[in-house]
Every structure is written in structure tokens, then in C-alpha cells.
Short mmCIF file of N, CA and C in Angstrom, two decimals:
data_model
loop_
_atom_site.label_atom_id
_atom_site.label_comp_id
_atom_site.label_asym_id
_atom_site.label_seq_id
_atom_site.Cartn_x
_atom_site.Cartn_y
_atom_site.Cartn_z
N GLN C 1 61.29 70.08 -75.45
CA GLN C 1 62.04 69.68 -74.23
C GLN C 1 61.43 70.43 -73.02
N VAL C 2 61.17 69.72 -72.02
CA VAL C 2 60.58 70.25 -70.78
C VAL C 2 61.77 70.49 -69.81
N HIS C 3 61.72 71.64 -69.15
CA HIS C 3 62.60 71.99 -68.09
C HIS C 3 61.84 72.18 -66.83
N LEU C 4 62.46 71.61 -65.74
CA LEU C 4 61.90 71.73 -64.44
C LEU C 4 62.78 72.66 -63.62
N VAL C 5 62.21 73.61 -62.92
CA VAL C 5 63.02 74.53 -62.11
C VAL C 5 62.42 74.60 -60.71
N GLU C 6 63.25 74.09 -59.77
CA GLU C 6 62.79 74.12 -58.36
C GLU C 6 63.22 75.40 -57.64
N SER C 7 62.53 75.70 -56.64
CA SER C 7 62.79 76.89 -55.76
C SER C 7 62.25 76.64 -54.41
N GLY C 8 62.72 77.45 -53.46
CA GLY C 8 62.16 77.38 -52.09
C GLY C 8 63.05 76.65 -51.04
N GLY C 9 64.20 76.12 -51.52
CA GLY C 9 65.13 75.50 -50.51
C GLY C 9 65.79 76.52 -49.63
N GLY C 10 66.52 76.02 -48.68
CA GLY C 10 67.22 76.98 -47.81
C GLY C 10 67.60 76.27 -46.48
N LEU C 11 67.92 77.11 -45.46
CA LEU C 11 68.41 76.73 -44.18
C LEU C 11 67.27 77.07 -43.20
N VAL C 12 66.90 75.96 -42.40
CA VAL C 12 65.86 76.15 -41.40
C VAL C 12 66.23 75.41 -40.19
N GLN C 13 65.75 75.77 -39.07
CA GLN C 13 65.93 75.17 -37.85
C GLN C 13 65.07 73.93 -37.73
N ALA C 14 65.47 72.91 -36.90
CA ALA C 14 64.65 71.75 -36.70
C ALA C 14 63.25 72.24 -36.17
N GLY C 15 62.21 71.58 -36.69
CA GLY C 15 60.78 71.96 -36.31
C GLY C 15 60.27 72.97 -37.28
N GLY C 16 61.08 73.58 -38.06
CA GLY C 16 60.54 74.58 -38.98
C GLY C 16 59.98 74.06 -40.21
N SER C 17 59.55 74.93 -41.15
CA SER C 17 58.84 74.61 -42.37
C SER C 17 59.51 75.20 -43.66
N LEU C 18 59.40 74.61 -44.74
CA LEU C 18 59.74 75.13 -46.02
C LEU C 18 58.69 74.61 -47.03
N ARG C 19 58.59 75.37 -48.07
CA ARG C 19 57.72 75.06 -49.13
C ARG C 19 58.53 75.06 -50.46
N LEU C 20 58.65 73.90 -51.11
CA LEU C 20 59.30 73.83 -52.41
C LEU C 20 58.37 73.94 -53.54
N SER C 21 58.81 74.52 -54.63
CA SER C 21 57.98 74.68 -55.81
C SER C 21 58.84 74.15 -57.00
N CYS C 22 58.16 73.65 -57.92
CA CYS C 22 58.78 73.12 -59.21
C CYS C 22 57.97 73.49 -60.35
N ALA C 23 58.41 74.27 -61.19
CA ALA C 23 57.64 74.69 -62.33
C ALA C 23 58.18 74.17 -63.64
N ALA C 24 57.29 73.61 -64.47
CA ALA C 24 57.68 73.03 -65.69
C ALA C 24 57.48 73.98 -66.89
N SER C 25 58.42 74.14 -67.78
CA SER C 25 58.23 74.93 -68.93
C SER C 25 58.69 74.09 -70.14
N GLY C 26 58.16 74.52 -71.35
CA GLY C 26 58.52 73.86 -72.54
C GLY C 26 57.23 73.23 -73.17
N SER C 27 57.49 72.49 -74.34
CA SER C 27 56.41 71.91 -75.08
C SER C 27 56.23 70.41 -74.78
N PHE C 28 55.06 69.94 -74.53
CA PHE C 28 54.76 68.57 -74.30
C PHE C 28 53.34 68.25 -74.64
N PHE C 29 53.01 66.94 -74.76
CA PHE C 29 51.60 66.58 -74.96
C PHE C 29 50.86 66.36 -73.69
N ARG C 30 51.49 65.70 -72.76
CA ARG C 30 50.85 65.38 -71.48
C ARG C 30 51.86 65.20 -70.35
N MET C 31 51.58 65.73 -69.20
CA MET C 31 52.44 65.43 -68.05
C MET C 31 51.70 64.60 -67.04
N ASN C 32 52.21 63.45 -66.71
CA ASN C 32 51.43 62.61 -65.75
C ASN C 32 51.91 62.81 -64.39
N ALA C 33 52.53 61.78 -63.76
CA ALA C 33 52.94 61.86 -62.36
C ALA C 33 54.06 62.92 -62.18
N MET C 34 54.02 63.62 -61.13
CA MET C 34 55.08 64.50 -60.69
C MET C 34 55.47 64.15 -59.28
N GLY C 35 56.75 64.37 -58.91
CA GLY C 35 57.16 63.96 -57.65
C GLY C 35 58.40 64.63 -57.11
N TRP C 36 58.77 64.26 -55.89
CA TRP C 36 60.00 64.83 -55.35
C TRP C 36 60.79 63.76 -54.81
N TYR C 37 62.07 63.83 -55.02
CA TYR C 37 63.10 62.90 -54.60
C TYR C 37 64.18 63.75 -53.78
N ARG C 38 64.93 63.02 -53.01
CA ARG C 38 66.04 63.73 -52.32
C ARG C 38 67.29 62.84 -52.23
N GLN C 39 68.45 63.54 -52.14
CA GLN C 39 69.71 62.80 -52.03
C GLN C 39 70.53 63.50 -51.05
N ALA C 40 70.82 62.73 -49.95
CA ALA C 40 71.70 63.25 -48.90
C ALA C 40 73.16 62.86 -49.29
N PRO C 41 74.13 63.55 -48.70
CA PRO C 41 75.57 63.18 -48.96
C PRO C 41 75.83 61.75 -48.67
N GLY C 42 76.46 61.12 -49.64
CA GLY C 42 76.87 59.75 -49.51
C GLY C 42 75.74 58.76 -49.58
N LYS C 43 74.50 59.12 -49.89
CA LYS C 43 73.43 58.30 -50.09
C LYS C 43 72.81 58.31 -51.48
N GLN C 44 72.02 57.28 -51.77
CA GLN C 44 71.40 57.26 -53.06
C GLN C 44 70.12 58.13 -53.08
N ARG C 45 69.78 58.61 -54.29
CA ARG C 45 68.57 59.44 -54.39
C ARG C 45 67.40 58.55 -53.99
N GLU C 46 66.42 59.12 -53.22
CA GLU C 46 65.26 58.38 -52.80
C GLU C 46 64.03 59.08 -53.10
N PHE C 47 62.95 58.34 -53.33
CA PHE C 47 61.60 58.91 -53.58
C PHE C 47 61.09 59.28 -52.23
N ILE C 48 60.37 60.48 -52.24
CA ILE C 48 59.70 60.90 -50.97
C ILE C 48 58.24 61.24 -51.16
N ALA C 49 57.86 61.74 -52.29
CA ALA C 49 56.47 62.01 -52.45
C ALA C 49 56.07 62.06 -54.00
N GLY C 50 54.87 61.62 -54.34
CA GLY C 50 54.43 61.67 -55.75
C GLY C 50 52.97 61.96 -55.85
N ILE C 51 52.56 62.59 -56.92
CA ILE C 51 51.21 62.93 -57.16
C ILE C 51 50.83 62.72 -58.58
N ASN C 52 49.72 61.96 -58.85
CA ASN C 52 49.27 61.75 -60.25
C ASN C 52 48.48 63.04 -60.65
N ARG C 53 48.20 62.94 -61.98
CA ARG C 53 47.44 64.09 -62.63
C ARG C 53 46.06 64.19 -61.91
N ASP C 54 45.49 62.98 -61.48
CA ASP C 54 44.17 63.04 -60.88
C ASP C 54 44.23 63.44 -59.40
N GLY C 55 45.43 63.67 -58.77
CA GLY C 55 45.52 64.11 -57.48
C GLY C 55 45.85 63.01 -56.45
N THR C 56 45.88 61.78 -56.90
CA THR C 56 46.22 60.75 -55.94
C THR C 56 47.66 60.89 -55.53
N ARG C 57 47.91 60.71 -54.28
CA ARG C 57 49.30 60.98 -53.71
C ARG C 57 49.83 59.73 -53.00
N ASN C 58 51.18 59.67 -52.95
CA ASN C 58 51.77 58.68 -52.18
C ASN C 58 53.12 59.25 -51.54
N TYR C 59 53.50 58.80 -50.40
CA TYR C 59 54.62 59.31 -49.69
C TYR C 59 55.48 58.19 -49.13
N GLU C 60 56.76 58.55 -49.00
CA GLU C 60 57.71 57.66 -48.33
C GLU C 60 57.37 57.73 -46.83
N GLU C 61 57.61 56.60 -46.10
CA GLU C 61 57.13 56.42 -44.75
C GLU C 61 57.57 57.48 -43.85
N SER C 62 58.85 57.90 -43.99
CA SER C 62 59.44 58.79 -42.97
C SER C 62 58.91 60.20 -43.10
N VAL C 63 58.23 60.60 -44.25
CA VAL C 63 57.70 61.95 -44.35
C VAL C 63 56.17 62.02 -44.24
N LYS C 64 55.52 60.92 -44.07
CA LYS C 64 54.12 60.87 -43.90
C LYS C 64 53.70 61.74 -42.74
N GLY C 65 52.67 62.50 -42.89
CA GLY C 65 52.17 63.32 -41.82
C GLY C 65 52.96 64.66 -41.59
N ARG C 66 54.09 64.79 -42.26
CA ARG C 66 54.84 65.99 -42.16
C ARG C 66 54.96 66.74 -43.48
N PHE C 67 55.09 66.05 -44.57
CA PHE C 67 55.18 66.63 -45.86
C PHE C 67 53.85 66.43 -46.65
N THR C 68 53.50 67.50 -47.40
CA THR C 68 52.28 67.42 -48.29
C THR C 68 52.70 67.86 -49.63
N ILE C 69 52.33 66.94 -50.65
CA ILE C 69 52.64 67.28 -52.07
C ILE C 69 51.24 67.77 -52.65
N SER C 70 51.38 68.75 -53.57
CA SER C 70 50.24 69.15 -54.30
C SER C 70 50.69 69.67 -55.71
N ARG C 71 49.74 69.86 -56.49
CA ARG C 71 50.08 70.37 -57.93
C ARG C 71 48.95 71.22 -58.44
N ASP C 72 49.41 72.06 -59.34
CA ASP C 72 48.50 72.99 -60.05
C ASP C 72 48.70 72.63 -61.52
N ASN C 73 47.77 71.86 -62.11
CA ASN C 73 47.89 71.44 -63.56
C ASN C 73 47.78 72.58 -64.47
N THR C 74 47.11 73.69 -64.08
CA THR C 74 47.02 74.81 -64.96
C THR C 74 48.33 75.54 -65.13
N LYS C 75 49.23 75.36 -64.10
CA LYS C 75 50.52 76.02 -64.09
C LYS C 75 51.68 74.99 -64.29
N ASN C 76 51.31 73.73 -64.50
CA ASN C 76 52.34 72.73 -64.56
C ASN C 76 53.41 72.80 -63.46
N THR C 77 52.82 72.96 -62.25
CA THR C 77 53.68 73.21 -61.10
C THR C 77 53.32 72.22 -60.00
N VAL C 78 54.36 71.73 -59.31
CA VAL C 78 54.17 70.77 -58.20
C VAL C 78 54.86 71.53 -56.99
N TYR C 79 54.24 71.26 -55.86
CA TYR C 79 54.70 71.83 -54.60
C TYR C 79 54.99 70.78 -53.57
N LEU C 80 55.81 71.09 -52.59
CA LEU C 80 56.06 70.20 -51.47
C LEU C 80 56.12 71.09 -50.22
N GLN C 81 55.13 70.97 -49.39
CA GLN C 81 55.03 71.66 -48.07
C GLN C 81 55.65 70.71 -47.09
N MET C 82 56.71 71.23 -46.45
CA MET C 82 57.53 70.42 -45.48
C MET C 82 57.45 71.09 -44.08
N ASN C 83 56.78 70.26 -43.19
CA ASN C 83 56.59 70.82 -41.80
C ASN C 83 57.38 69.91 -40.89
N SER C 84 57.60 70.36 -39.61
CA SER C 84 58.30 69.56 -38.65
C SER C 84 59.58 69.03 -39.13
N LEU C 85 60.34 69.90 -39.73
CA LEU C 85 61.61 69.42 -40.40
C LEU C 85 62.59 68.90 -39.39
N LYS C 86 63.36 67.90 -39.78
CA LYS C 86 64.36 67.29 -38.89
C LYS C 86 65.69 67.38 -39.56
N PRO C 87 66.81 67.32 -38.82
CA PRO C 87 68.11 67.32 -39.40
C PRO C 87 68.37 66.29 -40.44
N GLU C 88 67.70 65.14 -40.29
CA GLU C 88 67.83 64.06 -41.17
C GLU C 88 67.09 64.34 -42.57
N ASP C 89 66.39 65.37 -42.63
CA ASP C 89 65.73 65.80 -43.94
C ASP C 89 66.74 66.56 -44.80
N THR C 90 67.89 66.87 -44.25
CA THR C 90 68.84 67.66 -44.99
C THR C 90 69.25 66.87 -46.19
N ALA C 91 69.14 67.45 -47.34
CA ALA C 91 69.44 66.80 -48.62
C ALA C 91 69.28 67.83 -49.74
N VAL C 92 69.65 67.38 -51.02
CA VAL C 92 69.33 68.07 -52.18
C VAL C 92 68.01 67.48 -52.66
N TYR C 93 66.98 68.36 -52.89
CA TYR C 93 65.66 67.84 -53.25
C TYR C 93 65.46 68.13 -54.78
N TYR C 94 65.05 67.00 -55.49
CA TYR C 94 64.89 67.05 -56.91
C TYR C 94 63.35 66.86 -57.26
N CYS C 95 62.98 67.58 -58.24
CA CYS C 95 61.64 67.46 -58.78
C CYS C 95 61.78 66.50 -59.98
N ASN C 96 60.72 65.74 -60.18
CA ASN C 96 60.63 64.79 -61.28
C ASN C 96 59.27 64.82 -61.98
N ALA C 97 59.24 64.66 -63.27
CA ALA C 97 57.93 64.64 -63.97
C ALA C 97 58.07 63.56 -65.00
N LYS C 98 56.86 62.89 -65.19
CA LYS C 98 56.79 61.92 -66.37
C LYS C 98 56.10 62.63 -67.54
N VAL C 99 56.81 62.72 -68.63
CA VAL C 99 56.25 63.58 -69.72
C VAL C 99 56.07 62.76 -70.99
N ASP C 100 54.91 62.88 -71.60
CA ASP C 100 54.67 62.32 -72.88
C ASP C 100 54.76 63.54 -73.92
N TYR C 101 55.71 63.40 -74.69
CA TYR C 101 56.03 64.59 -75.63
C TYR C 101 55.07 64.58 -76.87
N SER C 102 54.63 63.39 -77.26
CA SER C 102 53.95 63.30 -78.59
C SER C 102 52.60 62.65 -78.55
N GLY C 103 52.06 62.33 -77.40
CA GLY C 103 50.79 61.62 -77.38
C GLY C 103 50.87 60.13 -77.71
N THR C 104 51.96 59.59 -77.43
CA THR C 104 52.11 58.10 -77.70
C THR C 104 51.96 57.27 -76.46
N ASN C 105 51.75 57.92 -75.31
CA ASN C 105 51.70 57.16 -74.00
C ASN C 105 53.08 56.67 -73.57
N TYR C 106 54.09 57.11 -74.21
CA TYR C 106 55.50 56.87 -73.79
C TYR C 106 56.03 58.03 -72.95
N TYR C 107 56.18 57.74 -71.64
CA TYR C 107 56.53 58.86 -70.73
C TYR C 107 58.03 58.80 -70.48
N ARG C 108 58.66 59.93 -70.53
CA ARG C 108 60.05 60.10 -70.17
C ARG C 108 60.22 60.80 -68.92
N ASP C 109 61.27 60.46 -68.11
CA ASP C 109 61.61 61.09 -66.89
C ASP C 109 62.37 62.40 -67.14
N VAL C 110 61.82 63.42 -66.57
CA VAL C 110 62.51 64.83 -66.61
C VAL C 110 62.88 65.16 -65.17
N TRP C 111 64.05 65.69 -65.02
CA TRP C 111 64.55 66.06 -63.62
C TRP C 111 64.93 67.56 -63.55
N GLY C 112 64.61 68.08 -62.44
CA GLY C 112 65.10 69.50 -62.15
C GLY C 112 66.53 69.40 -61.66
N GLN C 113 67.07 70.63 -61.47
CA GLN C 113 68.49 70.72 -61.13
C GLN C 113 68.75 70.55 -59.63
N GLY C 114 67.72 70.55 -58.83
CA GLY C 114 67.83 70.27 -57.46
C GLY C 114 67.97 71.59 -56.62
N THR C 115 67.45 71.46 -55.39
CA THR C 115 67.51 72.62 -54.47
C THR C 115 67.93 72.06 -53.07
N GLN C 116 68.82 72.79 -52.45
CA GLN C 116 69.40 72.33 -51.19
C GLN C 116 68.45 72.71 -50.05
N VAL C 117 68.23 71.70 -49.24
CA VAL C 117 67.48 71.93 -47.97
C VAL C 117 68.39 71.47 -46.78
N THR C 118 68.64 72.42 -45.92
CA THR C 118 69.46 72.11 -44.73
C THR C 118 68.68 72.42 -43.49
N VAL C 119 68.61 71.42 -42.61
CA VAL C 119 67.94 71.54 -41.36
C VAL C 119 68.97 71.47 -40.19
N SER C 120 69.04 72.54 -39.46
CA SER C 120 69.95 72.59 -38.37
C SER C 120 69.29 72.14 -37.07
N SER C 121 70.14 71.49 -36.20
CA SER C 121 69.57 70.97 -34.96
C SER C 121 69.67 72.06 -33.83
#
């Protein structure tokens, strides 16, 4: 079983920066895409950034140019550098990983517990 643990959330003023980390632990055969989602109060969880094992990235439109996703495959860790934060970025941020446990190319979704990001105006 893979566990994802996020860290780096907190309270920041508008225009500030935060860096989120998500470290995976446990046994698995292969970890493919990793990504970040967020959920604001009263809203559905939304995708904001993803990165494949080969480093290809994609972003939700509202964070392009402000957020940067990266990963360290040797540490099974994904990062989200968030710059120029806005109050509307306030949400619980969740890490996600696609995990193949047994080498069958069947990937399961694994989620972290979430970390709160609050941006004050």
C-alpha cells in the first residue's frame, strides 16, 4: 500500500509564495503520473497540475505561469511551487499518484490527506 504525505501548506498573503511537497512511501512496482488537486469550500475537487514520469507537465488554466510542478523520481516525491498567490487559491490541496502495484499496467489512484493553503487579501 502506498501512502502519500503532503506538507508545506499554510497561511500567506496575496502575492506570496508557498511550496508544497508530497512524498510517497510503501511498496509498488511503478508510479506513473503524479499531480495536485484542490478543493475549496463548497466546490468540487479540481485538477490543477500534473507531471508524468518522463517529466511532461500540464496545468489548469488559472494557475499557468504562477504554479510549477516538479518531481524527484529517486525520492518518489512531487512538488508544487506556487507563486503570485491569490485569495481564490485558498483551498485544501491534495496530492495524487497513479500506482501500479504489481507490474500489470493497471494503475490505481492514491490520494494524500490534504494540506490547507489560505491566501489572505
